[in-house]
Short mmCIF file of C-alpha atoms and ligand atoms in Angstrom, two decimals:
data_model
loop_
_atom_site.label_atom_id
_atom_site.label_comp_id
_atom_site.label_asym_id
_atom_site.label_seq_id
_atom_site.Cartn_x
_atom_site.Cartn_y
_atom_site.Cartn_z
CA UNK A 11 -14.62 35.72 -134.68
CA UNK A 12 -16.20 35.59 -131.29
CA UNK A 13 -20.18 36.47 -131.35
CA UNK A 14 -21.25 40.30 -130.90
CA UNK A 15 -22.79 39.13 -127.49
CA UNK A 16 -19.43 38.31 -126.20
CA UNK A 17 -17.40 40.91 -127.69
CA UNK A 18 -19.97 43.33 -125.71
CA UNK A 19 -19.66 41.64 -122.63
CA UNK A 20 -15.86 41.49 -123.00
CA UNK A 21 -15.97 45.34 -123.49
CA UNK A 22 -16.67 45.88 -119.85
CA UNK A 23 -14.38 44.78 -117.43
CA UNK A 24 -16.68 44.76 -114.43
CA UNK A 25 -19.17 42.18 -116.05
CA UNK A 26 -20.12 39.60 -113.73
CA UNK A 27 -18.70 37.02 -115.76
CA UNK A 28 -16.53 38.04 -118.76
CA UNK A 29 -14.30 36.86 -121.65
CA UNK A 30 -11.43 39.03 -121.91
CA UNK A 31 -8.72 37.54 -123.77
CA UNK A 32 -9.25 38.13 -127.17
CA UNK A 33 -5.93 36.90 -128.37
CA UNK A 34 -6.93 33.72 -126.83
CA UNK A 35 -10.12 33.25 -128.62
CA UNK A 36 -8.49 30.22 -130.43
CA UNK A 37 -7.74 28.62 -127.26
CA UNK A 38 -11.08 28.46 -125.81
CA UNK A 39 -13.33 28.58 -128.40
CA UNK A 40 -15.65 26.24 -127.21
CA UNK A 41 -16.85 28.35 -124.32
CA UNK A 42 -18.00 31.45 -126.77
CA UNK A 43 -21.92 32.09 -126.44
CA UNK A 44 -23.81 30.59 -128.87
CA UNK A 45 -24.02 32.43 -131.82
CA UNK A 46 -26.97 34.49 -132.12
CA UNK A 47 -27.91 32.81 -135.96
CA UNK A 48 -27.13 29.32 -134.32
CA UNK A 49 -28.59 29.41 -130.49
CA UNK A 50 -29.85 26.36 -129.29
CA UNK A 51 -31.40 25.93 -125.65
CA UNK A 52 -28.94 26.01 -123.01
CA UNK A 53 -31.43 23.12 -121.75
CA UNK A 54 -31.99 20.30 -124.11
CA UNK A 55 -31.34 17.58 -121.64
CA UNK A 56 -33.23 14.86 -121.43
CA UNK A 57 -32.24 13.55 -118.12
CA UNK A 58 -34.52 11.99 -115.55
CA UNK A 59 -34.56 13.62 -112.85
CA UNK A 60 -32.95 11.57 -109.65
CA UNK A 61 -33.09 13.08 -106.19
CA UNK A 62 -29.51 14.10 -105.58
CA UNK A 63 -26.56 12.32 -102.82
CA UNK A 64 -27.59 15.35 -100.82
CA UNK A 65 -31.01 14.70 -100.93
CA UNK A 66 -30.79 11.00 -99.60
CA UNK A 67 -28.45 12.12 -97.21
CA UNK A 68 -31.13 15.03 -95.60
CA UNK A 69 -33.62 11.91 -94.87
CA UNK A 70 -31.31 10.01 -93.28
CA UNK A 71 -29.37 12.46 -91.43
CA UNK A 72 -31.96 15.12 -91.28
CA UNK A 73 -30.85 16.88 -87.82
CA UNK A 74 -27.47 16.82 -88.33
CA UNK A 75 -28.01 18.49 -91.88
CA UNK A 76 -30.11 20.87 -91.06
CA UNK A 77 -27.35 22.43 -88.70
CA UNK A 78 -24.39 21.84 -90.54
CA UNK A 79 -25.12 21.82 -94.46
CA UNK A 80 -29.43 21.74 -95.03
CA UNK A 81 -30.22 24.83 -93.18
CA UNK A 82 -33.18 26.56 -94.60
CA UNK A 83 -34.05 30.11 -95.64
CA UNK A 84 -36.95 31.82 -93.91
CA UNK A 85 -39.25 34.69 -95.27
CA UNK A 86 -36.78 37.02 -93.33
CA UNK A 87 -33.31 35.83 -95.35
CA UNK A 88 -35.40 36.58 -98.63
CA UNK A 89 -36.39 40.13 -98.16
CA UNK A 90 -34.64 42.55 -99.96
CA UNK A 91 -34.92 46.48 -101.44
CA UNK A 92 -34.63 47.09 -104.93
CA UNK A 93 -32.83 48.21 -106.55
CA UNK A 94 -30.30 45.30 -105.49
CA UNK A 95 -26.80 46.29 -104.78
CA UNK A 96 -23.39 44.06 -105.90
CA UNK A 97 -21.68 43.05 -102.75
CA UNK A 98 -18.14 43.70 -103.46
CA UNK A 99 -14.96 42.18 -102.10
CA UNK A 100 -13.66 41.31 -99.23
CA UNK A 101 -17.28 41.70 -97.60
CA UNK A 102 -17.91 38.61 -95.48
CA UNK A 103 -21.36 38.12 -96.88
CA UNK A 104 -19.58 36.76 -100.20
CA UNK A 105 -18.53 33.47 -97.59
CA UNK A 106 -21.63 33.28 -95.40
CA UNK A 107 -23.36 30.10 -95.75
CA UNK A 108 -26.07 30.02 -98.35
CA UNK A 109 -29.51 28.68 -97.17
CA UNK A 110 -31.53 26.25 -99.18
CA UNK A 111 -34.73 27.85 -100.53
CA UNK A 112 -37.98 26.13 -100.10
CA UNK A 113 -40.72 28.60 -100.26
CA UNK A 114 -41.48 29.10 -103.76
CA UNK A 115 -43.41 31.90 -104.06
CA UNK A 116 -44.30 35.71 -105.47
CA UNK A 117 -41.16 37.04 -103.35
CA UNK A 118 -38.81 34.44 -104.82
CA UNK A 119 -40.46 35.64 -108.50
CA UNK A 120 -39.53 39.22 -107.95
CA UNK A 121 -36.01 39.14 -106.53
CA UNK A 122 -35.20 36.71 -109.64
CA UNK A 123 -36.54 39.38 -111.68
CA UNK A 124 -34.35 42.35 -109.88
CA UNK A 125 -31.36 40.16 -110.46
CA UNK A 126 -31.81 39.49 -114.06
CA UNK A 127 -32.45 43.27 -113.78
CA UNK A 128 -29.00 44.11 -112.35
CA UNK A 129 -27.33 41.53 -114.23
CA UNK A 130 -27.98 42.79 -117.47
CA UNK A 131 -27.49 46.52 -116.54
CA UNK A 132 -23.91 45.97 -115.87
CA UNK A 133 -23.39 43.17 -118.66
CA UNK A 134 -22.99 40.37 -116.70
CA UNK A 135 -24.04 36.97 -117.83
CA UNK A 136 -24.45 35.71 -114.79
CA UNK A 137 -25.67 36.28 -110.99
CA UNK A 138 -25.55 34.70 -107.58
CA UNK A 139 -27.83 35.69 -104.76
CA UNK A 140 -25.46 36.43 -102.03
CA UNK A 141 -23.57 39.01 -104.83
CA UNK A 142 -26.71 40.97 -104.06
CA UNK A 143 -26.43 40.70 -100.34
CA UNK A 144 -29.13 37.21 -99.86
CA UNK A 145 -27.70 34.53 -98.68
CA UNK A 146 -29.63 32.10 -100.08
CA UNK A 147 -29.03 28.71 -102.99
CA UNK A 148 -30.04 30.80 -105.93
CA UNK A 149 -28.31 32.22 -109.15
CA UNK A 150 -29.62 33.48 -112.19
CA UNK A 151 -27.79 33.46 -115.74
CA UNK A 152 -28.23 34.50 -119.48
CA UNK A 153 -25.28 33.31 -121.58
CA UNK A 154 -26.23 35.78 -123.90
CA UNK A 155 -26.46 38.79 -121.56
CA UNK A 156 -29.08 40.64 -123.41
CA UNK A 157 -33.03 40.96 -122.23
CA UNK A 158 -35.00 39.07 -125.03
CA UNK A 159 -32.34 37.28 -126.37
CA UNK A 160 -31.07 33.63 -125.34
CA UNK A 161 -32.12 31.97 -122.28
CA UNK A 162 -33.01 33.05 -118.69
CA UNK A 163 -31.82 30.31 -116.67
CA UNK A 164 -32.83 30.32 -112.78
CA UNK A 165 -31.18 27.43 -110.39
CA UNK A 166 -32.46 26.96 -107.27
CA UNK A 167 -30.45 25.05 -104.58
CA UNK A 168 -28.42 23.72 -107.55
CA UNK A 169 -26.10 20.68 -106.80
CA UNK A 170 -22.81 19.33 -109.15
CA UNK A 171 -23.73 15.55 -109.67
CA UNK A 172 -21.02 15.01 -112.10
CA UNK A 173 -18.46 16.61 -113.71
CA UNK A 174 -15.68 15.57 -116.15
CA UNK A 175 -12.37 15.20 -115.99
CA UNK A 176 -11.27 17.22 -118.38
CA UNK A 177 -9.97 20.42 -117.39
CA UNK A 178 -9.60 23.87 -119.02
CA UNK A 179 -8.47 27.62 -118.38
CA UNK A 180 -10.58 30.45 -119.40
CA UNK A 181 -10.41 34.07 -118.07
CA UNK A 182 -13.18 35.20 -116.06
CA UNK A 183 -14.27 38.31 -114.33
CA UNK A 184 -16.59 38.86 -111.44
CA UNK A 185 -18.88 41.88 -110.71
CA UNK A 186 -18.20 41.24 -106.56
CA UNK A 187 -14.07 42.29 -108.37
CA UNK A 188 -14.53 44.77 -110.66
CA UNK A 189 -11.37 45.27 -112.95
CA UNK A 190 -10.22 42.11 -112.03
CA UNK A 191 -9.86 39.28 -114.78
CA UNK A 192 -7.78 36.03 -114.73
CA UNK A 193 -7.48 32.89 -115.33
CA UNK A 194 -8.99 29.95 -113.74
CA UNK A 195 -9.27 25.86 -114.20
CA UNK A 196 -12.43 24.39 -114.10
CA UNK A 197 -14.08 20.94 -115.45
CA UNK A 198 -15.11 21.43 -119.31
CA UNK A 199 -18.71 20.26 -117.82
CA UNK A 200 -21.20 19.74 -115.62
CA UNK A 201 -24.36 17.69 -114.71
CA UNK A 202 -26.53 19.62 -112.61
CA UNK A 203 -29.74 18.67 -110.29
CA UNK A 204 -31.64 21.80 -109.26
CA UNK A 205 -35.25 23.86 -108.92
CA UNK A 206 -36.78 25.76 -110.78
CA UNK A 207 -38.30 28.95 -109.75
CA UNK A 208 -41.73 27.16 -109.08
CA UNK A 209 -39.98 24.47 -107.08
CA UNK A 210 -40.24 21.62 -109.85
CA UNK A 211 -36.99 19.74 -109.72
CA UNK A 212 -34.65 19.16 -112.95
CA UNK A 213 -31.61 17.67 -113.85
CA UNK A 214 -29.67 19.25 -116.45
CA UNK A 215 -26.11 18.79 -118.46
CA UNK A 216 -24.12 21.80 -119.45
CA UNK A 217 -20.75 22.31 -121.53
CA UNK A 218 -19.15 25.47 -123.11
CA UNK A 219 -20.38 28.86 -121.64
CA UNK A 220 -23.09 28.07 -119.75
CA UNK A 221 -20.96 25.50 -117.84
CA UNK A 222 -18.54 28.05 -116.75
CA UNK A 223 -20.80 30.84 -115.93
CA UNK A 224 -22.89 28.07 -113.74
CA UNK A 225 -19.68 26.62 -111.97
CA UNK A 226 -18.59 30.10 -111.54
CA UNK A 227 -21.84 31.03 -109.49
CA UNK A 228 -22.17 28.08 -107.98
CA UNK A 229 -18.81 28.36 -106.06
CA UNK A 230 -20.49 31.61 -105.01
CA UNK A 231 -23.71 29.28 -103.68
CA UNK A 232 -20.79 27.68 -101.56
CA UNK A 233 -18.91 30.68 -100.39
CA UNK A 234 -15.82 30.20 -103.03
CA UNK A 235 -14.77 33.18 -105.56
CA UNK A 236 -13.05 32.69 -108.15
CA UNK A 237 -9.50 33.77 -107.04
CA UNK A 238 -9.50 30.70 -104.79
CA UNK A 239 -9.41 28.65 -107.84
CA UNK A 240 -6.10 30.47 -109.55
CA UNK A 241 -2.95 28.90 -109.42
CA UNK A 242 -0.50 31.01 -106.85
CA UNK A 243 0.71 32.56 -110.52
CA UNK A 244 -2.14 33.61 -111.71
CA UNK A 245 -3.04 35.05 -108.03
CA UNK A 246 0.28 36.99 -107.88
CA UNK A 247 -0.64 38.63 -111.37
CA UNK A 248 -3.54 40.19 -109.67
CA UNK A 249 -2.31 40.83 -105.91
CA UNK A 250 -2.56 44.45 -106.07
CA UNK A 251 -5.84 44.61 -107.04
CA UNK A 252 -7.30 42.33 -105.07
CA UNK A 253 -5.28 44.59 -102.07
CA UNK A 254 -7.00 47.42 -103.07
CA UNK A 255 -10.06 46.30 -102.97
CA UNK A 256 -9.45 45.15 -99.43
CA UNK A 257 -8.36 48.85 -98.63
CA UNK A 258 -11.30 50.45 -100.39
CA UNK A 259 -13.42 47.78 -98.30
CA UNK A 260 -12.19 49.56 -95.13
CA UNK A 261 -12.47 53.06 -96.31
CA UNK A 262 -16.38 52.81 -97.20
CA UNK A 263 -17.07 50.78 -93.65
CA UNK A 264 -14.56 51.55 -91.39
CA UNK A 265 -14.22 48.18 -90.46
CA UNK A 266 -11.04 45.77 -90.70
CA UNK A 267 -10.57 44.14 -93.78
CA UNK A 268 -12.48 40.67 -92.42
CA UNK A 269 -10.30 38.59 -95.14
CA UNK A 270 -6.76 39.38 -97.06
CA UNK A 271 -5.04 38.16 -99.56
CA UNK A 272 -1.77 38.44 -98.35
CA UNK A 273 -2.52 36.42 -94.82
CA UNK A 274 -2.55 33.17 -97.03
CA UNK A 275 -0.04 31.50 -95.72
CA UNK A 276 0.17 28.33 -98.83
CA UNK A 277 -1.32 29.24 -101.92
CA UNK A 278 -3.53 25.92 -102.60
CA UNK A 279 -6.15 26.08 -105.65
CA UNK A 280 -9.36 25.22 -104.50
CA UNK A 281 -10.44 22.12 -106.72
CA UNK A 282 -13.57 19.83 -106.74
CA UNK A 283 -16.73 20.57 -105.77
CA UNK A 284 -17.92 20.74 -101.99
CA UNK A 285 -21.09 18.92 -102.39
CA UNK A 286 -20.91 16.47 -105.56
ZN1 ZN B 19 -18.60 36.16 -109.37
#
């Protein structure tokens, strides 16, 4: 039996990041949540922290980097109204550049909170910043998507240093696709160098849940959703929704649909990770 926390979550199909194939619990059981009797920490790594390539790279090559890949968010790209809003597809803020954050501060404190806030009103488990419209290296996440319970995990300018090589399906759902659900590859796990919300760098190893709900917000962090990942099968299964989405996109703007599925002209999964 899966846990209660991810039956819930599979109940609702807009959840930011949901497991809804119950007749293929078998198949992926190891990526339930924790079960509630038998949590452990989603962080019990006892890494050392080592500066990350990208790190290295911004001393050497700081100009260039700061153009091209290190560009930083100022006081401006943090503000934000709450209550926060989930950008939906196709709207181009979902593959704007995110900006590294480096001002730690009471602002950064309260728009983590307003996330965690949104996330668990709609049952997600997880939460990147530009879903709510800031473009900015920052997700939040609660593999068990319940205030109080589990762990409230923030990642700041987060960066894949490692990832193994063996892959596995599981179907996810996004809030930025609501309705949508499918299957996509990704590594089993990750090792992960990041910042926490006071700044204080961390390196951190995760497998099962939490490694797919961080790999899925982390494409966000680098302007991929989770479609791009699906085989040209699984993409096909889902066509018409992601279509209509596209067409409600223009209804509620007026604008052109800025992206669409069907101008693809090679269906290629995206694989690997931009910046490890
Ligand atoms: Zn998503």
């Amino acid at each position: 039996m899966a846990s209660a926390n991810l039956l819930r979550s599979s109940s609702i199909s807009h959840a930011t990041f949901t497991t809804t194939n119950p007749c293929r619990n078998n198949r992926f059981a190891n990526f339930r949540p924790v079960n509630p009797s038998d949590r452990r920490p989603v962080f019990s790594s006892n890494y050392q922290y080592k500066p990350p390539p990208i790190a290295v790279q911004a001393q050497s090559k700081r100009g260039l980097l700061q153009i091209n890949e290190e560009e930083t968010a100022s006081p401006a790209d943090l503000q934000f109204e709450a209550p926060l809003k989930i950008v939906m597809y196709p709207d181009p803020i979902l593959r704007a550049k995110n900006k590294r954050v480096v001002t730690f501060d009471e602002n950064l404190k309260k728009l983590v909170d307003e996330m965690f806030d949104v996330m668990y009103k709609t049952d997600g488990i997880g939460l990147s910043a530009p879903q709510v419209g800031i473009n900015v290296q920052l997700m939040v996440f609660n593999p068990a998507g319940e205030r109080g319970e589990g762990e409230e995990i923030v990642l700041v300018n987060p960066r894949v240093v490692k990832s193994s090589k063996k892959l596995v399906p599981f179907t996810e759902g996004c809030l930025s696709f609501p309705g949508i659900n499918a299957d996509v590859v990704r590594p089993e796990a990750v090792k992960v160098d990041a910042q926490d919300i006071t700044g204080a760098k961390f390196s951190v190893s995760l497998s099962r849940l939490p490694s797919r709900v961080f790999q899925h917000e982390f494409d966000h962090l680098e302007g991929t959703l989770f479609f791009d990942r699906m085989t040209a099968e699984v993409v096909d299964s889902i066509r018409a929704e992601l279509l209509a989405l596209e067409q409600k996109y223009e209804d509620r703007t007026g604008l052109s649909r800025p992206e669409s599925i069907e101008t693809r002209k090679r269906w290629k999964a995206a694989t690997g990770f931009g910046r490890s």
